[in-house]
CSV table of N, CA and C in Angstrom, one decimal:
chain,number,residue,atom,x,y,z
A,540,MET,N,0.8,-1.1,0.1
A,540,MET,CA,0.1,-0.1,0.2
A,540,MET,C,0.7,1.2,0.1
A,541,SER,N,0.9,2.3,-1.0
A,541,SER,CA,1.4,3.5,-1.1
A,541,SER,C,0.4,4.5,-0.6
A,542,ASN,N,1.5,5.3,-0.1
A,542,ASN,CA,0.5,7.0,0.3
A,542,ASN,C,0.7,7.7,-1.1
A,543,ALA,N,2.0,7.9,-1.9
A,543,ALA,CA,1.7,8.8,-2.9
A,543,ALA,C,1.0,8.4,-4.1
A,544,LEU,N,0.4,9.3,-4.4
A,544,LEU,CA,-0.8,8.9,-5.7
A,544,LEU,C,-0.3,9.3,-6.8
A,545,PRO,N,0.4,8.5,-7.8
A,545,PRO,CA,0.9,9.5,-9.5
A,545,PRO,C,0.0,10.1,-9.6
A,546,ASP,N,0.3,10.5,-11.1
A,546,ASP,CA,-0.5,11.2,-11.4
A,546,ASP,C,-1.3,10.2,-12.7
A,547,PHE,N,-0.6,9.5,-13.2
A,547,PHE,CA,-1.3,8.4,-13.8
A,547,PHE,C,-0.3,7.1,-13.8
A,548,VAL,N,-1.3,5.8,-14.1
A,548,VAL,CA,-0.7,4.5,-13.5
A,548,VAL,C,-1.1,3.6,-15.0
A,549,ASP,N,-0.4,2.6,-15.0
A,549,ASP,CA,-1.2,1.4,-16.2
A,549,ASP,C,-1.7,0.6,-14.9
A,550,PRO,N,-3.1,1.0,-15.2
A,550,PRO,CA,-3.9,-0.1,-14.4
A,550,PRO,C,-3.4,-1.7,-14.6
A,551,TRP,N,-2.9,-2.4,-15.4
A,551,TRP,CA,-3.1,-3.6,-15.8
A,551,TRP,C,-1.6,-4.4,-15.4
A,552,ARG,N,-1.0,-3.4,-15.1
A,552,ARG,CA,0.2,-3.8,-14.5
A,552,ARG,C,-0.1,-3.6,-13.0
A,553,MET,N,-0.8,-2.3,-12.4
A,553,MET,CA,-0.8,-2.2,-10.9
A,553,MET,C,-1.9,-3.5,-10.5
A,554,ALA,N,-2.5,-4.0,-11.5
A,554,ALA,CA,-3.7,-5.3,-11.0
A,554,ALA,C,-2.7,-6.5,-11.1
A,555,GLN,N,-1.8,-6.6,-12.1
A,555,GLN,CA,-0.9,-7.5,-11.9
A,555,GLN,C,0.1,-7.8,-10.5
A,556,ALA,N,0.4,-6.4,-10.0
A,556,ALA,CA,1.1,-6.5,-8.8
A,556,ALA,C,0.4,-6.8,-7.7
A,557,ARG,N,-0.9,-6.1,-7.8
A,557,ARG,CA,-1.9,-6.3,-6.6
A,557,ARG,C,-1.6,-5.0,-5.9
A,558,ARG,N,-1.3,-4.1,-6.3
A,558,ARG,CA,-0.9,-2.4,-6.1
A,558,ARG,C,-2.0,-2.1,-5.5
A,559,GLY,N,-1.9,-1.0,-4.4
A,559,GLY,CA,-2.8,-0.4,-3.9
A,559,GLY,C,-2.6,0.8,-3.2
A,560,PHE,N,-3.1,1.6,-2.7
A,560,PHE,CA,-2.8,3.1,-2.6
A,560,PHE,C,-4.0,3.7,-1.3
A,561,ALA,N,-3.9,4.7,-0.8
A,561,ALA,CA,-4.5,4.8,0.6
A,561,ALA,C,-3.9,6.5,1.0
A,562,GLY,N,-4.7,7.2,1.4
A,562,GLY,CA,-4.5,8.6,1.5
A,562,GLY,C,-5.4,9.5,1.7
A,563,SER,N,-5.1,11.0,1.6
A,563,SER,CA,-5.8,11.8,1.5
A,563,SER,C,-6.0,13.1,0.3
A,564,ILE,N,-6.8,13.6,0.1
A,564,ILE,CA,-6.8,14.5,-1.0
A,564,ILE,C,-7.6,15.8,-0.7
A,565,ALA,N,-7.0,17.2,-0.6
A,565,ALA,CA,-7.6,18.1,-0.4
A,565,ALA,C,-9.1,18.6,-1.3
A,566,LEU,N,-10.2,18.6,-0.8
A,566,LEU,CA,-11.3,18.8,-1.8
A,566,LEU,C,-11.0,19.8,-2.5
A,567,LYS,N,-10.2,20.9,-2.2
A,567,LYS,CA,-10.2,22.3,-3.5
A,567,LYS,C,-9.1,21.4,-4.2
A,568,GLN,N,-8.4,20.4,-4.2
A,568,GLN,CA,-7.7,19.7,-5.5
A,568,GLN,C,-8.6,18.9,-6.7
A,569,LEU,N,-9.7,19.0,-6.6
A,569,LEU,CA,-10.8,18.0,-7.2
A,569,LEU,C,-11.6,19.2,-8.0
A,570,PRO,N,-11.0,19.8,-9.1
A,570,PRO,CA,-11.9,20.8,-9.5
A,570,PRO,C,-13.0,20.8,-9.8
A,571,ARG,N,-13.7,19.1,-10.6
A,571,ARG,CA,-15.0,19.2,-11.1
A,571,ARG,C,-16.3,19.1,-10.1
A,572,LEU,N,-15.4,18.1,-8.7
A,572,LEU,CA,-16.3,17.9,-7.3
A,572,LEU,C,-16.3,19.3,-6.5
A,573,ALA,N,-15.3,19.9,-6.7
A,573,ALA,CA,-15.3,21.7,-5.9
A,573,ALA,C,-16.4,22.8,-6.9
A,574,GLY,N,-16.4,22.5,-7.7
A,574,GLY,CA,-17.5,23.2,-8.5
A,574,GLY,C,-19.1,22.7,-7.9
A,575,MET,N,-19.3,21.7,-7.5
A,575,MET,CA,-20.5,21.3,-6.9
A,575,MET,C,-20.6,21.5,-5.9
A,576,LEU,N,-19.6,21.8,-4.8
A,576,LEU,CA,-20.0,22.3,-3.4
A,576,LEU,C,-19.8,23.6,-3.0
A,577,ALA,N,-20.5,23.7,-1.9
A,577,ALA,CA,-20.8,25.3,-1.1
A,577,ALA,C,-19.4,25.6,-0.5
A,578,SER,N,-18.4,24.7,0.0
A,578,SER,CA,-17.5,25.2,0.6
A,578,SER,C,-16.5,23.7,0.3
A,579,THR,N,-14.8,24.3,-0.1
A,579,THR,CA,-14.3,23.1,-0.3
A,579,THR,C,-13.0,23.0,1.2
A,580,VAL,N,-13.6,23.5,1.9
A,580,VAL,CA,-12.9,23.1,3.1
A,580,VAL,C,-12.8,21.4,3.5
A,581,GLY,N,-12.0,20.9,3.8
A,581,GLY,CA,-11.6,19.8,4.0
A,581,GLY,C,-10.8,18.4,3.3
A,582,GLU,N,-11.1,17.4,3.1
A,582,GLU,CA,-10.7,16.4,2.7
A,582,GLU,C,-11.1,15.1,2.5
A,583,LEU,N,-10.7,14.5,1.5
A,583,LEU,CA,-11.2,13.1,1.1
A,583,LEU,C,-10.5,12.1,1.5
A,584,ASN,N,-11.1,11.2,1.9
A,584,ASN,CA,-9.8,10.0,2.6
A,584,ASN,C,-10.1,8.7,1.8
A,585,TYR,N,-9.1,8.1,0.9
A,585,TYR,CA,-9.6,7.1,0.0
A,585,TYR,C,-8.6,5.9,0.3
A,586,ARG,N,-9.1,4.8,-0.4
A,586,ARG,CA,-8.4,3.5,-0.5
A,586,ARG,C,-8.5,3.0,-1.7
A,587,VAL,N,-7.8,2.7,-2.8
A,587,VAL,CA,-7.7,1.9,-3.9
A,587,VAL,C,-7.5,0.8,-4.1
A,588,ASP,N,-7.4,-0.4,-4.5
A,588,ASP,CA,-6.9,-1.5,-4.7
A,588,ASP,C,-7.2,-2.3,-5.9
A,589,PHE,N,-6.0,-2.5,-6.9
A,589,PHE,CA,-6.1,-3.3,-7.9
A,589,PHE,C,-5.8,-4.7,-7.7
A,590,GLY,N,-6.6,-5.1,-8.5
A,590,GLY,CA,-6.3,-6.9,-8.7
A,590,GLY,C,-7.2,-7.7,-9.4
A,591,ARG,N,-7.2,-8.8,-9.4
A,591,ARG,CA,-8.1,-9.6,-10.1
A,591,ARG,C,-9.0,-10.3,-8.8
A,592,ASP,N,-10.3,-10.5,-9.4
A,592,ASP,CA,-11.3,-11.4,-8.7
A,592,ASP,C,-11.2,-12.8,-9.4
A,593,GLU,N,-11.9,-13.6,-8.3
A,593,GLU,CA,-11.7,-15.2,-8.6
A,593,GLU,C,-12.2,-15.7,-9.8
A,594,SER,N,-13.0,-14.9,-11.0
A,594,SER,CA,-13.3,-15.4,-12.0
A,594,SER,C,-11.9,-14.4,-12.9
A,595,GLY,N,-11.0,-13.8,-12.5
A,595,GLY,CA,-10.0,-13.5,-13.5
A,595,GLY,C,-10.2,-12.2,-13.8
A,596,VAL,N,-11.3,-11.2,-13.7
A,596,VAL,CA,-11.4,-10.0,-14.2
A,596,VAL,C,-10.8,-9.0,-13.3
A,597,THR,N,-10.3,-8.2,-14.4
A,597,THR,CA,-8.9,-7.2,-13.6
A,597,THR,C,-10.2,-6.2,-13.2
A,598,CYS,N,-9.8,-5.8,-12.0
A,598,CYS,CA,-10.7,-4.7,-11.3
A,598,CYS,C,-10.0,-3.6,-10.4
A,599,LEU,N,-10.4,-2.9,-10.3
A,599,LEU,CA,-10.0,-2.1,-8.8
A,599,LEU,C,-11.4,-1.3,-8.0
A,600,ASP,N,-10.6,-1.8,-6.7
A,600,ASP,CA,-11.9,-1.5,-5.9
A,600,ASP,C,-11.9,0.1,-5.2
A,601,VAL,N,-12.7,0.9,-5.2
A,601,VAL,CA,-12.4,2.1,-5.0
A,601,VAL,C,-13.5,2.4,-3.5
A,602,HIS,N,-12.6,2.9,-2.5
A,602,HIS,CA,-13.5,3.1,-1.5
A,602,HIS,C,-13.1,4.5,-0.9
A,603,ALA,N,-13.5,5.6,-0.5
A,603,ALA,CA,-13.5,7.0,-0.6
A,603,ALA,C,-14.8,7.6,0.7
A,604,ASP,N,-14.2,8.2,1.3
A,604,ASP,CA,-15.0,8.7,2.5
A,604,ASP,C,-14.9,10.8,2.7
A,605,ALA,N,-15.9,11.5,2.6
A,605,ALA,CA,-15.8,13.1,2.4
A,605,ALA,C,-17.0,13.7,3.4
A,606,ASP,N,-16.8,14.4,4.1
A,606,ASP,CA,-18.2,15.3,4.6
A,606,ASP,C,-18.1,16.2,3.6
A,607,LEU,N,-19.1,16.6,2.4
A,607,LEU,CA,-19.4,17.0,1.5
A,607,LEU,C,-20.4,18.6,2.0
A,608,VAL,N,-19.8,19.5,1.7
A,608,VAL,CA,-20.8,21.1,1.9
A,608,VAL,C,-21.6,21.5,1.0
A,609,LEU,N,-22.9,20.7,0.8
A,609,LEU,CA,-23.5,21.3,-0.7
A,609,LEU,C,-24.8,22.3,-0.1
A,610,THR,N,-25.4,23.0,-1.1
A,610,THR,CA,-26.3,24.0,-0.7
A,610,THR,C,-27.9,23.5,-0.9
A,611,CYS,N,-28.8,23.5,0.0
A,611,CYS,CA,-29.9,22.9,0.2
A,611,CYS,C,-30.6,23.6,-1.2
A,612,GLN,N,-31.3,23.2,-2.0
A,612,GLN,CA,-32.2,23.7,-2.8
A,612,GLN,C,-33.8,24.0,-2.4
A,613,ARG,N,-33.7,23.9,-1.5
A,613,ARG,CA,-35.2,24.2,-0.3
A,613,ARG,C,-34.7,25.4,0.3
A,614,THR,N,-33.9,25.4,0.9
A,614,THR,CA,-33.6,26.4,2.1
A,614,THR,C,-32.6,27.5,1.6
A,615,LEU,N,-31.6,26.8,0.5
A,615,LEU,CA,-30.5,27.9,0.3
A,615,LEU,C,-29.5,28.2,1.2
A,616,GLN,N,-29.6,27.2,2.2
A,616,GLN,CA,-28.5,27.1,3.5
A,616,GLN,C,-27.5,25.8,3.1
A,617,ALA,N,-26.5,26.3,3.4
A,617,ALA,CA,-25.2,25.4,3.5
A,617,ALA,C,-25.5,23.9,4.2
A,618,PHE,N,-25.2,22.6,4.3
A,618,PHE,CA,-25.4,21.5,5.2
A,618,PHE,C,-24.0,20.7,4.5
A,619,VAL,N,-23.9,19.6,5.5
A,619,VAL,CA,-23.0,19.1,5.6
A,619,VAL,C,-23.6,17.3,5.0
A,620,LEU,N,-23.1,16.7,3.8
A,620,LEU,CA,-23.5,15.7,3.5
A,620,LEU,C,-22.5,14.8,3.7
A,621,PRO,N,-22.0,13.5,4.5
A,621,PRO,CA,-21.3,12.7,4.7
A,621,PRO,C,-21.4,11.5,3.4
A,622,VAL,N,-20.5,11.2,2.6
A,622,VAL,CA,-20.6,10.5,1.4
A,622,VAL,C,-19.5,9.5,1.7
A,623,SER,N,-19.9,8.2,1.3
A,623,SER,CA,-19.2,7.1,1.5
A,623,SER,C,-18.9,6.2,0.3
A,624,ILE,N,-18.4,5.9,-0.6
A,624,ILE,CA,-18.5,4.9,-1.7
A,624,ILE,C,-17.8,3.9,-1.6
A,625,ASP,N,-18.2,2.8,-1.7
A,625,ASP,CA,-17.3,1.6,-2.0
A,625,ASP,C,-17.9,0.9,-3.6
A,626,GLN,N,-17.0,1.2,-4.1
A,626,GLN,CA,-17.5,0.7,-5.7
A,626,GLN,C,-16.4,-0.2,-6.4
A,627,ARG,N,-16.7,-1.2,-7.1
A,627,ARG,CA,-15.6,-2.2,-7.7
A,627,ARG,C,-16.0,-1.9,-9.2
A,628,LEU,N,-14.7,-1.6,-9.7
A,628,LEU,CA,-14.8,-1.0,-11.1
A,628,LEU,C,-14.1,-2.8,-12.2
A,629,GLY,N,-14.5,-2.9,-13.3
A,629,GLY,CA,-14.0,-3.6,-13.8
A,629,GLY,C,-13.1,-3.2,-15.0
A,630,LEU,N,-11.9,-3.2,-15.4
A,630,LEU,CA,-11.2,-2.5,-16.4
A,630,LEU,C,-11.5,-3.1,-17.6
A,631,ILE,N,-11.7,-2.4,-18.6
A,631,ILE,CA,-12.1,-2.6,-19.9
A,631,ILE,C,-11.3,-1.9,-20.8
A,632,ARG,N,-10.8,-2.5,-22.3
A,632,ARG,CA,-10.0,-1.5,-23.1
A,632,ARG,C,-10.8,-1.4,-24.4
A,633,ASP,N,-12.0,-1.7,-24.4
A,633,ASP,CA,-13.3,-1.0,-25.3
A,633,ASP,C,-14.4,-1.3,-25.0
A,634,GLU,N,-15.2,-0.9,-25.4
A,634,GLU,CA,-16.6,-0.9,-25.0
A,634,GLU,C,-17.3,-1.9,-25.1
A,635,ALA,N,-16.9,-2.9,-26.0
A,635,ALA,CA,-17.3,-3.9,-26.6
A,635,ALA,C,-17.0,-4.8,-25.3
A,636,GLN,N,-16.2,-4.7,-24.5
A,636,GLN,CA,-16.0,-5.8,-23.3
A,636,GLN,C,-16.8,-5.5,-21.9
A,637,GLU,N,-17.6,-4.3,-22.1
A,637,GLU,CA,-18.4,-4.0,-21.0
A,637,GLU,C,-19.5,-5.1,-20.7
A,638,SER,N,-20.1,-5.9,-21.8
A,638,SER,CA,-21.0,-6.8,-21.4
A,638,SER,C,-20.8,-7.9,-21.0
A,639,ALA,N,-19.4,-8.3,-21.1
A,639,ALA,CA,-18.9,-9.5,-20.3
A,639,ALA,C,-18.4,-9.3,-18.8
A,640,LEU,N,-18.7,-7.8,-18.3
A,640,LEU,CA,-18.1,-7.6,-16.9
A,640,LEU,C,-19.8,-8.5,-16.3
A,641,PRO,N,-19.1,-8.9,-15.0
A,641,PRO,CA,-20.1,-9.7,-14.0
A,641,PRO,C,-20.8,-8.8,-13.6
A,642,GLU,N,-21.9,-9.4,-13.0
A,642,GLU,CA,-22.9,-8.3,-12.3
A,642,GLU,C,-22.5,-7.6,-11.0
A,643,GLY,N,-22.5,-6.2,-11.0
A,643,GLY,CA,-22.2,-6.0,-9.8
A,643,GLY,C,-20.7,-4.9,-10.0
A,644,TYR,N,-20.3,-5.2,-11.4
A,644,TYR,CA,-19.3,-4.2,-11.7
A,644,TYR,C,-19.5,-3.0,-12.6
A,645,GLU,N,-18.9,-1.8,-12.7
A,645,GLU,CA,-19.1,-1.0,-13.3
A,645,GLU,C,-17.8,-0.9,-14.3
A,646,PRO,N,-18.2,-0.3,-15.2
A,646,PRO,CA,-16.7,-0.7,-16.5
A,646,PRO,C,-16.0,0.7,-16.2
A,647,LEU,N,-14.7,0.6,-16.0
A,647,LEU,CA,-13.7,1.9,-16.4
A,647,LEU,C,-13.2,1.5,-17.6
A,648,LEU,N,-13.4,2.2,-18.7
A,648,LEU,CA,-12.6,2.0,-20.0
A,648,LEU,C,-11.0,2.7,-20.0
A,649,VAL,N,-10.7,1.9,-20.1
A,649,VAL,CA,-8.7,2.2,-20.1
A,649,VAL,C,-8.7,2.1,-21.4
A,650,ALA,N,-8.7,2.7,-22.2
A,650,ALA,CA,-8.6,3.0,-23.7
A,650,ALA,C,-6.9,2.9,-24.1
A,651,ASP,N,-6.4,3.9,-23.4
A,651,ASP,CA,-4.4,4.4,-24.0
A,651,ASP,C,-3.6,3.6,-23.3
A,652,GLY,N,-4.5,2.7,-22.0
A,652,GLY,CA,-3.6,2.1,-21.1
A,652,GLY,C,-3.1,2.8,-20.2
A,653,LYS,N,-3.6,4.0,-19.9
A,653,LYS,CA,-3.1,4.7,-18.4
A,653,LYS,C,-4.5,5.0,-17.7
A,654,ALA,N,-4.6,5.6,-16.6
A,654,ALA,CA,-5.6,5.9,-16.0
A,654,ALA,C,-5.0,7.2,-14.9
A,655,SER,N,-6.2,7.8,-14.7
A,655,SER,CA,-5.7,8.7,-13.6
A,655,SER,C,-6.8,8.2,-12.3
A,656,ILE,N,-6.2,7.8,-11.1
A,656,ILE,CA,-6.7,7.4,-10.0
A,656,ILE,C,-7.6,8.3,-9.5
A,657,ARG,N,-6.9,9.8,-9.7
A,657,ARG,CA,-7.4,10.8,-8.8
A,657,ARG,C,-8.7,11.2,-9.7
A,658,ASP,N,-8.9,11.0,-11.0
A,658,ASP,CA,-10.1,11.3,-11.8
A,658,ASP,C,-11.0,10.5,-11.2
A,659,VAL,N,-10.6,9.2,-11.3
A,659,VAL,CA,-11.5,8.0,-10.7
A,659,VAL,C,-12.2,8.4,-9.4
A,660,ILE,N,-11.3,8.8,-8.9
A,660,ILE,CA,-12.1,8.9,-7.6
A,660,ILE,C,-12.9,10.2,-7.7
A,661,GLU,N,-12.7,11.2,-8.0
A,661,GLU,CA,-13.4,12.2,-8.3
A,661,GLU,C,-14.8,11.8,-8.9
A,662,ASP,N,-14.9,11.3,-10.2
A,662,ASP,CA,-15.9,10.6,-10.8
A,662,ASP,C,-16.8,10.0,-9.7
A,663,GLU,N,-16.5,8.9,-9.2
A,663,GLU,CA,-16.9,8.5,-8.0
A,663,GLU,C,-17.8,9.2,-7.1
A,664,MET,N,-17.1,10.1,-6.6
A,664,MET,CA,-17.8,10.8,-5.6
A,664,MET,C,-18.7,11.6,-6.3
A,665,ILE,N,-18.6,12.0,-7.4
A,665,ILE,CA,-19.7,13.1,-8.5
A,665,ILE,C,-20.9,12.2,-8.6
A,666,LEU,N,-20.6,11.0,-8.8
A,666,LEU,CA,-22.0,10.0,-9.0
A,666,LEU,C,-22.5,9.9,-7.7
A,667,ALA,N,-21.9,9.8,-6.9
A,667,ALA,CA,-22.7,9.8,-5.3
A,667,ALA,C,-23.3,10.9,-4.9
A,668,LEU,N,-23.1,12.0,-5.3
A,668,LEU,CA,-23.9,13.1,-5.1
A,668,LEU,C,-25.5,13.2,-5.3
A,669,PRO,N,-26.4,13.8,-4.6
A,669,PRO,CA,-27.6,13.6,-4.8
A,669,PRO,C,-27.9,14.5,-6.4
A,670,LEU,N,-28.8,13.8,-7.0
A,670,LEU,CA,-29.5,15.0,-8.4
A,670,LEU,C,-29.8,16.5,-7.6
A,671,VAL,N,-30.8,16.2,-6.5
A,671,VAL,CA,-30.9,17.5,-5.9
A,671,VAL,C,-30.7,17.5,-4.4
A,672,ALA,N,-29.8,18.3,-4.0
A,672,ALA,CA,-29.5,18.5,-2.5
A,672,ALA,C,-30.6,19.3,-1.4
A,673,LEU,N,-30.8,18.4,-0.6
A,673,LEU,CA,-31.9,18.7,0.2
A,673,LEU,C,-30.9,18.4,1.6
A,674,SER,N,-31.0,19.3,2.3
A,674,SER,CA,-30.8,19.2,4.0
A,674,SER,C,-31.7,18.4,4.7
A,675,PRO,N,-31.4,17.3,5.8
A,675,PRO,CA,-32.4,16.3,6.1
A,675,PRO,C,-33.3,17.4,7.1
A,676,GLY,N,-33.2,18.6,7.4
A,676,GLY,CA,-34.1,19.2,8.4
A,676,GLY,C,-35.1,19.9,7.5
A,677,ALA,N,-35.1,20.3,5.9
A,677,ALA,CA,-35.5,21.3,5.3
A,677,ALA,C,-37.0,21.3,5.4
A,678,PRO,N,-37.4,22.1,5.1
A,678,PRO,CA,-39.3,22.2,5.4
A,678,PRO,C,-40.0,21.8,4.0
A,679,LEU,N,-41.3,21.0,4.0
A,679,LEU,CA,-41.8,20.2,3.2
A,679,LEU,C,-42.7,21.1,2.5
A,680,GLU,N,-43.1,22.6,3.3
A,680,GLU,CA,-44.3,23.2,2.2
A,680,GLU,C,-43.8,23.8,0.9
A,681,GLN,N,-44.8,24.2,0.4
A,681,GLN,CA,-44.4,24.8,-1.0
A,681,GLN,C,-44.7,25.9,-1.1
A,682,VAL,N,-43.8,27.1,-2.1
A,682,VAL,CA,-43.7,28.2,-1.7
A,682,VAL,C,-44.7,28.3,-2.9
A,683,ALA,N,-45.4,29.3,-2.8
A,683,ALA,CA,-46.3,30.0,-4.1
A,683,ALA,C,-45.3,31.1,-4.7
A,684,LEU,N,-45.4,31.0,-6.3
A,684,LEU,CA,-44.6,31.9,-6.9
A,684,LEU,C,-45.7,32.8,-7.6
A,685,GLY,N,-46.7,32.6,-7.4
A,685,GLY,CA,-47.8,33.5,-8.0
A,685,GLY,C,-49.4,33.6,-7.8
A,686,GLU,N,-50.0,34.5,-7.9
A,686,GLU,CA,-51.4,34.5,-7.8
A,686,GLU,C,-52.3,34.1,-9.5
A,687,SER,N,-51.6,34.0,-10.1
A,687,SER,CA,-51.9,33.9,-11.7
A,687,SER,C,-52.8,32.3,-11.5
A,688,ARG,N,-53.6,32.1,-12.1
A,688,ARG,CA,-54.2,31.0,-12.6
A,688,ARG,C,-54.9,30.6,-13.7
A,689,VAL,N,-54.6,29.6,-14.3
A,689,VAL,CA,-55.2,29.2,-15.7
A,689,VAL,C,-56.2,28.1,-15.5
A,690,GLU,N,-57.5,28.7,-16.1
A,690,GLU,CA,-58.7,27.5,-16.2
A,690,GLU,C,-58.7,27.0,-17.2
A,691,VAL,N,-58.8,25.5,-16.8
A,691,VAL,CA,-58.7,24.5,-18.1
A,691,VAL,C,-60.3,23.9,-18.1
A,692,GLU,N,-60.8,23.8,-19.2
A,692,GLU,CA,-62.3,23.5,-19.2
A,692,GLU,C,-62.1,21.8,-19.8
A,693,ILE,N,-62.5,20.9,-19.0
A,693,ILE,CA,-62.5,19.7,-19.7
A,693,ILE,C,-63.6,19.0,-20.5
A,694,SER,N,-63.0,18.6,-21.9
A,694,SER,CA,-64.4,18.9,-22.6
A,694,SER,C,-64.3,16.8,-22.6
A,695,ALA,N,-65.2,16.7,-23.5
A,695,ALA,CA,-65.7,14.9,-23.4
A,695,ALA,C,-65.0,14.4,-24.4
A,696,SER,N,-64.0,15.3,-25.2
A,696,SER,CA,-63.2,14.4,-26.5
A,696,SER,C,-62.2,15.6,-26.4
A,697,PRO,N,-61.0,14.9,-26.3
A,697,PRO,CA,-59.6,15.9,-26.6
A,697,PRO,C,-59.8,16.6,-28.2
A,698,PHE,N,-60.8,15.6,-28.9
A,698,PHE,CA,-60.2,16.2,-30.4
A,698,PHE,C,-61.1,17.4,-30.5
A,699,ALA,N,-62.4,17.6,-29.5
A,699,ALA,CA,-63.5,18.5,-30.0
A,699,ALA,C,-62.3,19.9,-29.2
A,700,VAL,N,-61.3,19.8,-28.4
A,700,VAL,CA,-60.8,21.2,-28.0
A,700,VAL,C,-59.6,21.2,-29.7
A,701,LEU,N,-59.1,20.2,-30.0
A,701,LEU,CA,-58.3,20.6,-31.0
A,701,LEU,C,-59.5,21.0,-32.4
A,702,GLY,N,-60.3,20.6,-32.5
A,702,GLY,CA,-61.4,21.1,-33.7
A,702,GLY,C,-61.3,22.8,-33.2
A,703,SER,N,-62.1,23.2,-31.8
A,703,SER,CA,-62.1,24.6,-31.4
A,703,SER,C,-60.9,25.5,-32.2
A,704,LEU,N,-59.7,24.8,-31.6
A,704,LEU,CA,-58.5,25.5,-32.1
A,704,LEU,C,-58.4,25.6,-33.4
A,705,GLY,N,-58.4,25.0,-34.3
A,705,GLY,CA,-58.7,25.2,-35.9
A,705,GLY,C,-59.9,26.4,-36.4
A,706,LYS,N,-60.8,26.6,-35.3
A,706,LYS,CA,-61.7,27.7,-35.9
A,706,LYS,C,-61.4,29.0,-35.7
A,707,LEU,N,-60.3,28.9,-34.1
A,707,LEU,CA,-59.9,30.2,-34.3
A,707,LEU,C,-58.8,30.5,-35.3
A,708,ASN,N,-57.9,30.0,-36.1
A,708,ASN,CA,-57.0,30.3,-37.0
A,708,ASN,C,-58.0,30.3,-38.4
A,709,HIS,N,-59.2,30.0,-38.6
A,709,HIS,CA,-60.3,30.4,-39.8
A,709,HIS,C,-60.7,31.6,-39.3
């Protein structure tokens, strides 16, 4: 297990040697993730292990934890969301190999023979974020945006409505 995280690695050689890396990365050093956060104070702790599973699939196990500060989309207040990922990625050289991966594996395309572990960790953290950030204590009431209302008359036939629209044009 190594603490120094290289910029790029040959994942096939790493898997053959069963190499692993562990350490921490400052959140501000992950620019794509940092752009989604309300604050980049703190760090992400990670452990990645290259290897082969029982069936011979070359894989990368990614484990990472971080307390991420997000903006609640309901209250617009910052809140801390603990995020923990535990993902097994199957290494593939082209997209055709994806269907051969066992169930439970996510594909990691390594077409040029090198991969950035930092980018893989950042990608997995981004995928772990909620689509809409809501703090656990956010109120559930709805906010009225205006007083205007549209009255809709329900017809026995939707084609009758279309017919009336055609009469307006003539």
